[in-house]
Amino acid sequence: MSDSPQLYRSSTTAPVNIAVIKYWGKRDTVLNLPTNSSLSVTLSQKSLRTHTTASASESYSGDDTLLLNGEQEDIKSSKRTQACLKHLRSLRAELEAKDATLPKLSKMTLRLVSENNFPTAAGLASSAAGFAALVRAIADLYELPQSPEELSLIARQGSGSACRSLMGGFVAWRAGTKEDGSDSKAQEVAPASHWPDLRALILVVSAEKKGVPSTAGMQTTVETSTLAPARFTDIVPRRLKEIEKAIHEKDFEAFGRITMQDSNSFHAICLDSWPPIHYMNDVSRAAMNAVETANRKAGKTVAAYTFDAGPNAVIYYLEEHAYLVAGVIRSIIPYIPGWEGEFAEKIRPNEFGGLEQRTLMTLKTGVSRVICTGIGGAPEKIDKHLVDESGQPVSVD
Amino acid sequence: MSDSPQLYRSSTTAPVNIAVIKYWGKRDTVLNLPTNSSLSVTLSQKSLRTHTTASASESYSGDDTLLLNGEQEDIKSSKRTQACLKHLRSLRAELEAKDATLPKLSKMTLRLVSENNFPTAAGLASSAAGFAALVRAIADLYELPQSPEELSLIARQGSGSACRSLMGGFVAWRAGTKEDGSDSKAQEVAPASHWPDLRALILVVSAEKKGVPSTAGMQTTVETSTLAPARFTDIVPRRLKEIEKAIHEKDFEAFGRITMQDSNSFHAICLDSWPPIHYMNDVSRAAMNAVETANRKAGKTVAAYTFDAGPNAVIYYLEEHAYLVAGVIRSIIPYIPGWEGEFAEKIRPNEFGGLEQRTLMTLKTGVSRVICTGIGGAPEKIDKHLVDESGQPVSVD
């Protein structure tokens, strides 16, 4: 009797990122090439992360599989996932061709197991962290020498914004101009350590109804919005330069203003699409109003809202202004889940926010939970595996 | 004892107009010159009107006065009103200079009395009808030979959109290019009789709070929106041609689509302004959703929404589709005020609108009254005077 075939495993966690210059519009829907560059903040994996284990073994047979939050995903018919796997395998095959002593992992079936530590119901875009974790875990399993920037080209094909989750801190996704997408990749603008006191408070809004899926929405905008071309070709490139300067100079006032303006610009071209697309609702607007009030009271920009393809508000602020921003929100909705963990500890409730009654009531009734987090780093290789030594999925989180 | 000096009176009613290509942005704030042309539908004076009497007499002394809905308005410090009065007086003075037999009305104090037949609380822009009625009544009093087009140059200085209320049917306000504004005036595109079965259902939304006043909002947009320039220079001129063609051809599908797109484009540049401007709320969006549902059920565009600087929805439709559009709304909110009068009679409640529950509930709780109306004609000279023979205000409505 021989030993059972060896099992190869590698595990990683990957972060969520929230754009401050928004990605909305594809110039190539197969390759996920965007109409404009974008820039995001990588959030701390202490709060939000996808944990993925990639495993391969001669003993595995059949199709590659992905178990996500305990459910088998149909990755065979997902062109996006297949594109990532194919690309990663070909890079591994190149290594194996050069060094015959390497195990032939590129020929083995992959078993992928992935878990998000945040509720799907929270309406947080999990695809970015998910594809970043998948690409990072397989690249580690395959011991690929490619840099995060090079791997971002692969993750991008899984989900556009996933390319930005392969790095920490402030990450730009350069749109590129080439037809094959070979210059459309992520680049670190500054690491998390550059501005470590940047915080994010996420207000999870109980949406009555799922909005238009982002891929479909983006295409509607590209095809129909008459205001969008100016955004793609002129407004975003200018804003991107400005916000990079603000980040380098740690100028929160400029950073915050541009963040808010770009969120509004994105939702404006959604409204200008045909049929029009709405992601924000009255609760979102109450959150905007709370931020505007905090800034007015402070006499400067101490908080900045941004909204993705849904009603949730993400509010950026600096640790030193926690009381003026997150503290006000905490005093309004102290009993909902989420005021816990390292980032929440320093948020003292502030009853002197001066919000108007309507804003208070709308937030009280419309926000279902908060997530207190901050800027964070790149995906991390960890030794907690979601596949045991016999190749079976296990839960460790 | 001599007779008391003669009293001169002239009375008019003037209509409200609701733009389908929106006016939003001034290139000259003193002369009320717009950044783009606009186009509106004049609504029937059976439903909404301002009634104004202009009177002059040697027996009047002191400043000109305006009694609006029973309250003395401070017109002395209103530059806009003074500009209108000065312009009208100078035209009268020209007539008097040519014909010495004419009474010297241009030298007499004016007493103006004005009443709106709609509640101010309805949040309907009354300034358009108000300035149109004021200019029309004084022009009639002065027996000015100027055409409505020429008078529109004067009304425009009172309130931009007032220039469009001097004519009936479909009225364009040509932005013009001259610095002195002499080519920025209204022009009838088609009379009401061209498309007499065009109807408008206004959903009056109980706004929690007054939005940004439009003059201030417009300036914010002009100064800060990065998306607005494309709208001003490119998008609106193209749309205006398209909607004029749709009007001439009585093509409701094109008319409705362009109307909705232009409303969305206007609110998009509001959102893109800094600070951002919101006029629509969740009730407005429920109205949009109801219109979208009616169109989907009909398999074509039978209804078109448009929103001005507030949350009220105006829904245009053709009489033949009353059941499919206004009927659905009537079945949801049958007990609120406004389902009365000639235009409402033909609206049979339709319980088969297929609206989703959330839209139903939002409309039920958020709409406080409706106004059932339709396309209508130009200001009308009437002999009901709001000033009696002794020069005292009387109410006749």
Tab-separated table of C-alpha atoms in Angstrom, chain A:
chain	number	residue	atom	x	y	z
A	1	MET	CA	0.000	0.000	0.000
A	2	SER	CA	1.341	3.395	-1.001
A	3	ASP	CA	0.744	6.600	0.935
A	4	SER	CA	-2.259	8.582	-0.186
A	5	PRO	CA	-1.297	11.302	-2.724
A	6	GLN	CA	0.025	14.518	-1.249
A	7	LEU	CA	-2.376	17.397	-0.567
A	8	TYR	CA	-1.209	20.906	-1.374
A	9	ARG	CA	-2.901	23.807	0.442
A	10	SER	CA	-2.511	27.517	0.721
A	11	SER	CA	-4.774	29.958	2.526
A	12	THR	CA	-5.188	33.690	2.474
A	13	THR	CA	-7.471	36.388	3.683
A	14	ALA	CA	-8.308	39.292	1.396
A	15	PRO	CA	-9.858	42.670	2.148
A	16	VAL	CA	-12.854	44.624	0.930
A	17	ASN	CA	-12.086	47.912	-0.770
A	18	ILE	CA	-14.361	50.942	-1.074
A	19	ALA	CA	-13.705	53.263	-3.980
A	20	VAL	CA	-13.372	56.999	-3.539
A	21	ILE	CA	-13.095	57.502	-7.302
A	22	LYS	CA	-15.725	55.169	-8.668
A	23	TYR	CA	-15.505	52.449	-11.281
A	24	TRP	CA	-18.730	52.589	-13.302
A	25	GLY	CA	-18.623	51.590	-16.927
A	26	LYS	CA	-16.783	48.969	-18.949
A	27	ARG	CA	-15.162	49.577	-22.305
A	28	ASP	CA	-14.753	45.786	-22.693
A	29	THR	CA	-17.204	43.535	-20.895
A	30	VAL	CA	-15.300	40.281	-21.463
A	31	LEU	CA	-11.951	41.519	-20.204
A	32	ASN	CA	-13.505	43.833	-17.585
A	33	LEU	CA	-11.764	46.893	-18.939
A	34	PRO	CA	-13.130	50.091	-17.411
A	35	THR	CA	-14.133	53.366	-19.037
A	36	ASN	CA	-12.102	55.213	-16.402
A	37	SER	CA	-9.458	54.713	-13.760
A	38	SER	CA	-10.596	54.408	-10.148
A	39	LEU	CA	-9.093	54.600	-6.680
A	40	SER	CA	-10.038	52.874	-3.454
A	41	VAL	CA	-9.194	52.493	0.180
A	42	THR	CA	-8.475	48.948	1.313
A	43	LEU	CA	-10.360	48.254	4.534
A	44	SER	CA	-8.972	46.423	7.524
A	45	GLN	CA	-9.276	42.657	7.493
A	46	LYS	CA	-9.902	42.815	11.211
A	47	SER	CA	-13.429	43.855	10.316
A	48	LEU	CA	-14.219	42.499	6.874
A	49	ARG	CA	-12.436	39.747	5.007
A	50	THR	CA	-12.813	36.782	2.747
A	51	HIS	CA	-10.840	33.722	3.861
A	52	THR	CA	-9.989	31.305	1.061
A	53	THR	CA	-8.087	28.045	0.932
A	54	ALA	CA	-6.890	26.695	-2.380
A	55	SER	CA	-6.022	23.029	-2.420
A	56	ALA	CA	-4.859	20.615	-5.093
A	57	SER	CA	-4.191	16.908	-5.034
A	58	GLU	CA	-3.705	13.961	-7.363
A	59	SER	CA	-6.472	12.354	-5.343
A	60	TYR	CA	-8.988	14.997	-6.455
A	61	SER	CA	-10.841	14.247	-9.644
A	62	GLY	CA	-13.356	15.907	-11.856
A	63	ASP	CA	-14.044	19.592	-12.131
A	64	ASP	CA	-12.575	22.295	-9.970
A	65	THR	CA	-14.958	23.260	-7.167
A	66	LEU	CA	-15.611	26.299	-5.021
A	67	LEU	CA	-17.465	26.019	-1.733
A	68	LEU	CA	-18.500	29.556	-0.732
A	69	ASN	CA	-20.004	30.045	2.715
A	70	GLY	CA	-20.933	26.368	2.753
A	71	GLU	CA	-22.628	26.366	-0.652
A	72	GLN	CA	-21.229	24.869	-3.841
A	73	GLU	CA	-20.857	27.599	-6.447
A	74	ASP	CA	-21.353	26.810	-10.095
A	75	ILE	CA	-17.900	27.906	-11.221
A	76	LYS	CA	-17.872	25.673	-14.282
A	77	SER	CA	-20.301	27.961	-16.060
A	78	SER	CA	-18.769	31.141	-14.679
A	79	LYS	CA	-16.659	32.520	-17.496
A	80	ARG	CA	-15.102	35.007	-15.110
A	81	THR	CA	-13.908	32.363	-12.656
A	82	GLN	CA	-12.747	30.115	-15.474
A	83	ALA	CA	-10.716	32.969	-16.961
A	84	CYS	CA	-8.911	33.424	-13.624
A	85	LEU	CA	-8.231	29.707	-13.136
A	86	LYS	CA	-6.987	29.266	-16.690
A	87	HIS	CA	-4.625	32.199	-16.407
A	88	LEU	CA	-3.201	31.047	-13.039
A	89	ARG	CA	-2.752	27.457	-14.305
A	90	SER	CA	-0.855	28.635	-17.349
A	91	LEU	CA	1.541	30.604	-15.124
A	92	ARG	CA	2.055	27.478	-12.981
A	93	ALA	CA	2.590	25.356	-16.099
A	94	GLU	CA	5.354	27.741	-17.176
A	95	LEU	CA	7.144	27.150	-13.869
A	96	GLU	CA	6.698	23.396	-14.138
A	97	ALA	CA	8.062	23.433	-17.692
A	98	LYS	CA	11.224	25.174	-16.477
A	99	ASP	CA	11.728	22.958	-13.416
A	100	ALA	CA	10.838	19.287	-13.755
A	101	THR	CA	11.156	18.701	-9.995
A	102	LEU	CA	8.062	20.761	-9.280
A	103	PRO	CA	4.855	18.868	-8.578
A	104	LYS	CA	2.456	19.131	-11.507
A	105	LEU	CA	-0.117	21.225	-9.659
A	106	SER	CA	-1.301	22.767	-12.922
A	107	LYS	CA	-2.718	19.370	-13.914
A	108	MET	CA	-4.534	18.736	-10.648
A	109	THR	CA	-8.123	19.497	-9.798
A	110	LEU	CA	-8.526	22.473	-7.483
A	111	ARG	CA	-10.755	22.478	-4.442
A	112	LEU	CA	-11.429	25.991	-3.254
A	113	VAL	CA	-13.181	26.811	-0.022
A	114	SER	CA	-14.076	30.358	0.877
A	115	GLU	CA	-15.818	32.114	3.746
A	116	ASN	CA	-16.798	35.719	4.241
A	117	ASN	CA	-16.813	36.947	7.822
A	118	PHE	CA	-19.561	39.434	7.054
A	119	PRO	CA	-23.224	38.708	6.482
A	120	THR	CA	-24.218	38.538	2.836
A	121	ALA	CA	-27.357	40.361	3.866
A	122	ALA	CA	-25.237	43.386	4.686
A	123	GLY	CA	-25.250	44.161	0.986
A	124	LEU	CA	-21.504	44.673	0.873
A	125	ALA	CA	-19.944	43.916	-2.457
A	126	SER	CA	-18.173	40.673	-1.642
A	127	SER	CA	-16.984	39.889	-5.152
A	128	ALA	CA	-13.904	42.113	-4.859
A	129	ALA	CA	-12.598	40.414	-1.724
A	130	GLY	CA	-13.737	37.050	-3.068
A	131	PHE	CA	-11.843	37.151	-6.358
A	132	ALA	CA	-8.799	38.757	-4.725
A	133	ALA	CA	-8.671	35.940	-2.175
A	134	LEU	CA	-9.172	33.294	-4.846
A	135	VAL	CA	-6.380	34.637	-7.038
A	136	ARG	CA	-4.045	35.241	-4.108
A	137	ALA	CA	-4.621	31.778	-2.593
A	138	ILE	CA	-4.062	29.951	-5.880
A	139	ALA	CA	-1.026	32.102	-6.723
A	140	ASP	CA	0.436	31.156	-3.323
A	141	LEU	CA	-0.452	27.494	-3.804
A	142	TYR	CA	1.277	27.579	-7.195
A	143	GLU	CA	4.184	29.570	-5.736
A	144	LEU	CA	3.896	32.066	-8.570
A	145	PRO	CA	6.568	34.772	-8.648
A	146	GLN	CA	4.194	37.396	-10.059
A	147	SER	CA	3.786	40.666	-8.167
A	148	PRO	CA	0.420	41.810	-6.817
A	149	GLU	CA	0.320	44.243	-9.734
A	150	GLU	CA	0.698	41.381	-12.210
A	151	LEU	CA	-1.841	39.254	-10.349
A	152	SER	CA	-4.249	42.178	-10.418
A	153	LEU	CA	-4.591	41.661	-14.172
A	154	ILE	CA	-6.001	38.224	-13.400
A	155	ALA	CA	-8.266	39.248	-10.531
A	156	ARG	CA	-9.646	42.053	-12.721
A	157	GLN	CA	-11.056	39.458	-15.094
A	158	GLY	CA	-12.945	37.894	-12.188
A	159	SER	CA	-14.445	41.144	-10.939
A	160	GLY	CA	-13.174	44.540	-11.965
A	161	SER	CA	-12.843	46.003	-8.496
A	162	ALA	CA	-11.163	42.798	-7.214
A	163	CYS	CA	-7.906	43.984	-8.747
A	164	ARG	CA	-7.787	46.715	-6.093
A	165	SER	CA	-8.158	44.215	-3.220
A	166	LEU	CA	-4.751	42.636	-3.904
A	167	MET	CA	-3.004	45.582	-2.251
A	168	GLY	CA	-3.388	47.560	0.931
A	169	GLY	CA	-3.801	51.256	1.645
A	170	PHE	CA	-4.740	53.470	-1.279
A	171	VAL	CA	-4.958	51.606	-4.540
A	172	ALA	CA	-5.497	52.964	-8.026
A	173	TRP	CA	-6.803	50.859	-10.854
A	174	ARG	CA	-5.268	52.351	-13.972
A	175	ALA	CA	-7.793	51.990	-16.789
A	176	GLY	CA	-5.087	51.512	-19.408
A	177	THR	CA	-5.577	51.995	-23.116
A	178	LYS	CA	-4.585	48.674	-24.676
A	179	GLU	CA	-7.235	46.507	-26.274
A	180	ASP	CA	-5.930	43.334	-24.653
A	181	GLY	CA	-6.128	44.919	-21.186
A	182	SER	CA	-2.483	44.268	-20.401
A	183	ASP	CA	-2.087	47.765	-18.952
A	184	SER	CA	-5.363	47.774	-16.990
A	185	LYS	CA	-4.141	46.930	-13.505
A	186	ALA	CA	-3.953	47.993	-9.900
A	187	GLN	CA	-1.161	50.028	-8.399
A	188	GLU	CA	-0.532	50.975	-4.795
A	189	VAL	CA	-0.682	54.755	-4.410
A	190	ALA	CA	0.271	54.720	-0.722
A	191	PRO	CA	0.380	51.947	1.876
A	192	ALA	CA	-1.967	51.890	4.862
A	193	SER	CA	0.946	52.985	7.067
A	194	HIS	CA	1.067	56.304	5.193
A	195	TRP	CA	-2.237	57.428	6.759
A	196	PRO	CA	-3.038	54.817	9.390
A	197	ASP	CA	-5.618	56.878	11.247
A	198	LEU	CA	-8.099	56.847	8.366
A	199	ARG	CA	-11.341	55.277	9.552
A	200	ALA	CA	-14.480	54.054	7.848
A	201	LEU	CA	-17.916	53.770	9.379
A	202	ILE	CA	-20.334	51.755	7.294
A	203	LEU	CA	-24.064	52.315	7.793
A	204	VAL	CA	-25.856	49.230	6.577
A	205	VAL	CA	-29.241	50.313	5.253
A	206	SER	CA	-32.092	47.878	5.147
A	207	ALA	CA	-32.827	48.043	1.431
A	208	GLU	CA	-36.398	47.178	0.559
A	209	LYS	CA	-35.332	45.762	-2.729
A	210	LYS	CA	-32.178	44.747	-4.529
A	211	GLY	CA	-31.092	47.408	-6.996
A	212	VAL	CA	-29.975	46.916	-10.570
A	213	PRO	CA	-26.966	44.512	-10.632
A	214	SER	CA	-23.832	46.524	-11.252
A	215	THR	CA	-22.679	44.849	-14.464
A	216	ALA	CA	-26.049	45.464	-16.114
A	217	GLY	CA	-26.274	48.956	-14.642
A	218	MET	CA	-22.844	49.916	-15.930
A	219	GLN	CA	-23.740	48.873	-19.449
A	220	THR	CA	-26.983	50.827	-19.322
A	221	THR	CA	-25.009	53.906	-18.287
A	222	VAL	CA	-22.339	53.470	-20.949
A	223	GLU	CA	-24.967	52.987	-23.643
A	224	THR	CA	-27.464	55.665	-22.653
A	225	SER	CA	-26.187	58.379	-20.315
A	226	THR	CA	-25.481	61.573	-22.205
A	227	LEU	CA	-23.650	63.023	-19.191
A	228	ALA	CA	-21.348	60.017	-18.694
A	229	PRO	CA	-18.831	60.686	-21.508
A	230	ALA	CA	-17.625	63.868	-19.807
A	231	ARG	CA	-17.119	61.896	-16.601
A	232	PHE	CA	-15.156	59.139	-18.314
A	233	THR	CA	-12.865	61.263	-20.434
A	234	ASP	CA	-12.416	64.456	-18.526
A	235	ILE	CA	-13.782	64.650	-14.982
A	236	VAL	CA	-12.387	61.452	-13.470
A	237	PRO	CA	-8.845	61.830	-14.861
A	238	ARG	CA	-8.666	65.314	-13.353
A	239	ARG	CA	-10.143	64.205	-10.033
A	240	LEU	CA	-7.811	61.237	-9.796
A	241	LYS	CA	-4.765	63.479	-9.948
A	242	GLU	CA	-6.250	65.736	-7.305
A	243	ILE	CA	-7.077	62.953	-4.894
A	244	GLU	CA	-3.667	61.313	-5.298
A	245	LYS	CA	-2.130	64.644	-4.340
A	246	ALA	CA	-4.500	64.889	-1.350
A	247	ILE	CA	-3.501	61.378	-0.254
A	248	HIS	CA	0.217	62.083	-0.579
A	249	GLU	CA	-0.221	65.278	1.427
A	250	LYS	CA	-2.636	63.672	3.914
A	251	ASP	CA	-5.021	66.528	3.176
A	252	PHE	CA	-8.326	65.167	4.507
A	253	GLU	CA	-10.338	68.200	3.454
A	254	ALA	CA	-9.443	67.721	-0.216
A	255	PHE	CA	-9.635	63.931	0.061
A	256	GLY	CA	-13.086	64.126	1.617
A	257	ARG	CA	-14.491	66.687	-0.782
A	258	ILE	CA	-13.329	64.798	-3.871
A	259	THR	CA	-14.635	61.533	-2.422
A	260	MET	CA	-18.093	63.020	-1.908
A	261	GLN	CA	-18.108	64.745	-5.290
A	262	ASP	CA	-17.136	61.588	-7.101
A	263	SER	CA	-19.796	59.526	-5.343
A	264	ASN	CA	-22.379	62.117	-6.354
A	265	SER	CA	-21.068	62.184	-9.915
A	266	PHE	CA	-21.411	58.406	-10.152
A	267	HIS	CA	-25.003	58.460	-8.868
A	268	ALA	CA	-25.758	61.383	-11.186
A	269	ILE	CA	-24.811	59.370	-14.280
A	270	CYS	CA	-26.880	56.480	-12.912
A	271	LEU	CA	-29.908	58.793	-12.695
A	272	ASP	CA	-29.093	60.076	-16.180
A	273	SER	CA	-29.140	56.516	-17.572
A	274	TRP	CA	-32.149	55.146	-19.430
A	275	PRO	CA	-33.998	53.621	-17.757
A	276	PRO	CA	-32.697	55.566	-14.762
A	277	ILE	CA	-30.875	53.711	-11.999
A	278	HIS	CA	-31.331	54.555	-8.312
A	279	TYR	CA	-29.149	53.166	-5.569
A	280	MET	CA	-29.502	55.800	-2.882
A	281	ASN	CA	-32.716	56.232	-0.923
A	282	ASP	CA	-33.959	58.630	1.770
A	283	VAL	CA	-31.827	56.851	4.395
A	284	SER	CA	-28.746	57.356	2.233
A	285	ARG	CA	-29.637	61.021	1.926
A	286	ALA	CA	-30.070	61.275	5.700
A	287	ALA	CA	-26.512	59.911	6.029
A	288	MET	CA	-25.291	62.557	3.568
A	289	ASN	CA	-27.097	65.154	5.624
A	290	ALA	CA	-25.478	63.905	8.852
A	291	VAL	CA	-22.045	64.196	7.224
A	292	GLU	CA	-22.823	67.695	5.916
A	293	THR	CA	-23.984	68.717	9.389
A	294	ALA	CA	-20.836	67.332	11.053
A	295	ASN	CA	-18.675	69.246	8.580
A	296	ARG	CA	-20.645	72.438	9.085
A	297	LYS	CA	-20.359	72.159	12.845
A	298	ALA	CA	-16.625	71.452	12.614
A	299	GLY	CA	-16.139	74.345	10.193
A	300	LYS	CA	-14.183	72.040	7.899
A	301	THR	CA	-14.429	68.687	6.179
A	302	VAL	CA	-13.991	66.066	8.894
A	303	ALA	CA	-16.192	63.400	7.300
A	304	ALA	CA	-16.819	62.173	3.761
A	305	TYR	CA	-19.617	59.948	2.512
A	306	THR	CA	-19.474	57.593	-0.404
A	307	PHE	CA	-22.115	55.224	-1.804
A	308	ASP	CA	-21.627	52.210	-4.045
A	309	ALA	CA	-24.304	50.363	-5.999
A	310	GLY	CA	-26.664	50.248	-3.030
A	311	PRO	CA	-28.047	52.446	-0.242
A	312	ASN	CA	-25.297	51.736	2.360
A	313	ALA	CA	-23.235	54.742	3.393
A	314	VAL	CA	-19.495	54.505	3.936
A	315	ILE	CA	-18.225	57.448	5.954
A	316	TYR	CA	-14.494	58.147	5.978
A	317	TYR	CA	-12.989	60.215	8.802
A	318	LEU	CA	-9.772	60.516	10.780
A	319	GLU	CA	-9.410	58.907	14.193
A	320	GLU	CA	-8.956	62.343	15.778
A	321	HIS	CA	-12.469	63.286	14.632
A	322	ALA	CA	-14.177	60.074	15.774
A	323	TYR	CA	-16.252	61.973	18.328
A	324	LEU	CA	-17.467	64.561	15.805
A	325	VAL	CA	-18.472	62.026	13.176
A	326	ALA	CA	-18.971	58.418	14.265
A	327	GLY	CA	-19.805	59.560	17.807
A	328	VAL	CA	-22.858	61.442	16.525
A	329	ILE	CA	-24.105	58.382	14.664
A	330	ARG	CA	-23.434	56.194	17.690
A	331	SER	CA	-25.549	58.398	19.935
A	332	ILE	CA	-28.489	58.107	17.521
A	333	ILE	CA	-28.415	54.351	16.986
A	334	PRO	CA	-26.509	52.893	19.944
A	335	TYR	CA	-28.402	49.611	20.127
A	336	ILE	CA	-27.991	48.258	16.627
A	337	PRO	CA	-25.264	45.642	16.018
A	338	GLY	CA	-21.733	46.639	15.082
A	339	TRP	CA	-20.488	49.014	17.791
A	340	GLU	CA	-17.809	46.581	18.801
A	341	GLY	CA	-14.213	45.675	18.120
A	342	GLU	CA	-11.024	47.656	18.126
A	343	PHE	CA	-12.209	50.463	15.893
A	344	ALA	CA	-15.453	51.031	17.793
A	345	GLU	CA	-13.815	51.284	21.199
A	346	LYS	CA	-12.687	54.832	20.631
A	347	ILE	CA	-16.054	56.074	19.398
A	348	ARG	CA	-17.618	57.954	22.325
A	349	PRO	CA	-21.297	58.784	21.778
A	350	ASN	CA	-21.821	62.461	20.975
A	351	GLU	CA	-25.269	63.838	21.676
A	352	PHE	CA	-24.415	67.293	20.431
A	353	GLY	CA	-24.379	66.555	16.707
A	354	GLY	CA	-27.110	69.076	15.997
A	355	LEU	CA	-28.845	66.881	13.439
A	356	GLU	CA	-32.330	67.898	12.475
A	357	GLN	CA	-35.223	65.768	13.644
A	358	ARG	CA	-36.032	64.325	10.245
A	359	THR	CA	-32.463	63.107	9.726
A	360	LEU	CA	-32.414	61.552	13.198
A	361	MET	CA	-35.662	59.674	12.627
A	362	THR	CA	-34.676	58.469	9.187
A	363	LEU	CA	-31.373	57.079	10.467
A	364	LYS	CA	-33.013	55.535	13.537
A	365	THR	CA	-35.520	53.638	11.449
A	366	GLY	CA	-33.420	52.945	8.370
A	367	VAL	CA	-29.999	51.767	9.529
A	368	SER	CA	-29.892	48.105	10.551
A	369	ARG	CA	-26.256	47.735	11.587
A	370	VAL	CA	-22.924	49.509	11.471
A	371	ILE	CA	-19.437	48.305	10.717
A	372	CYS	CA	-16.598	50.170	12.387
A	373	THR	CA	-13.392	49.778	10.486
A	374	GLY	CA	-10.381	51.569	9.056
A	375	ILE	CA	-7.742	51.483	6.381
A	376	GLY	CA	-5.934	48.159	6.125
A	377	GLY	CA	-3.340	46.117	4.346
A	378	ALA	CA	-2.997	43.649	1.490
A	379	PRO	CA	-4.158	40.009	1.519
A	380	GLU	CA	-2.392	37.949	4.153
A	381	LYS	CA	-1.189	34.384	3.854
A	382	ILE	CA	-2.388	32.439	6.889
A	383	ASP	CA	-2.083	28.876	8.089
A	384	LYS	CA	-5.682	28.349	9.053
A	385	HIS	CA	-6.923	26.108	6.281
A	386	LEU	CA	-10.523	25.613	5.261
A	387	VAL	CA	-9.620	22.218	3.818
A	388	ASP	CA	-8.415	19.511	6.152
A	389	GLU	CA	-5.604	17.032	5.498
A	390	SER	CA	-7.977	14.622	3.842
A	391	GLY	CA	-9.224	17.287	1.441
A	392	GLN	CA	-12.543	17.883	3.197
A	393	PRO	CA	-13.891	21.352	3.910
A	394	VAL	CA	-13.743	22.548	7.507
A	395	SER	CA	-14.939	25.717	9.078
A	396	VAL	CA	-12.496	27.599	11.276
A	397	ASP	CA	-13.870	31.127	11.462
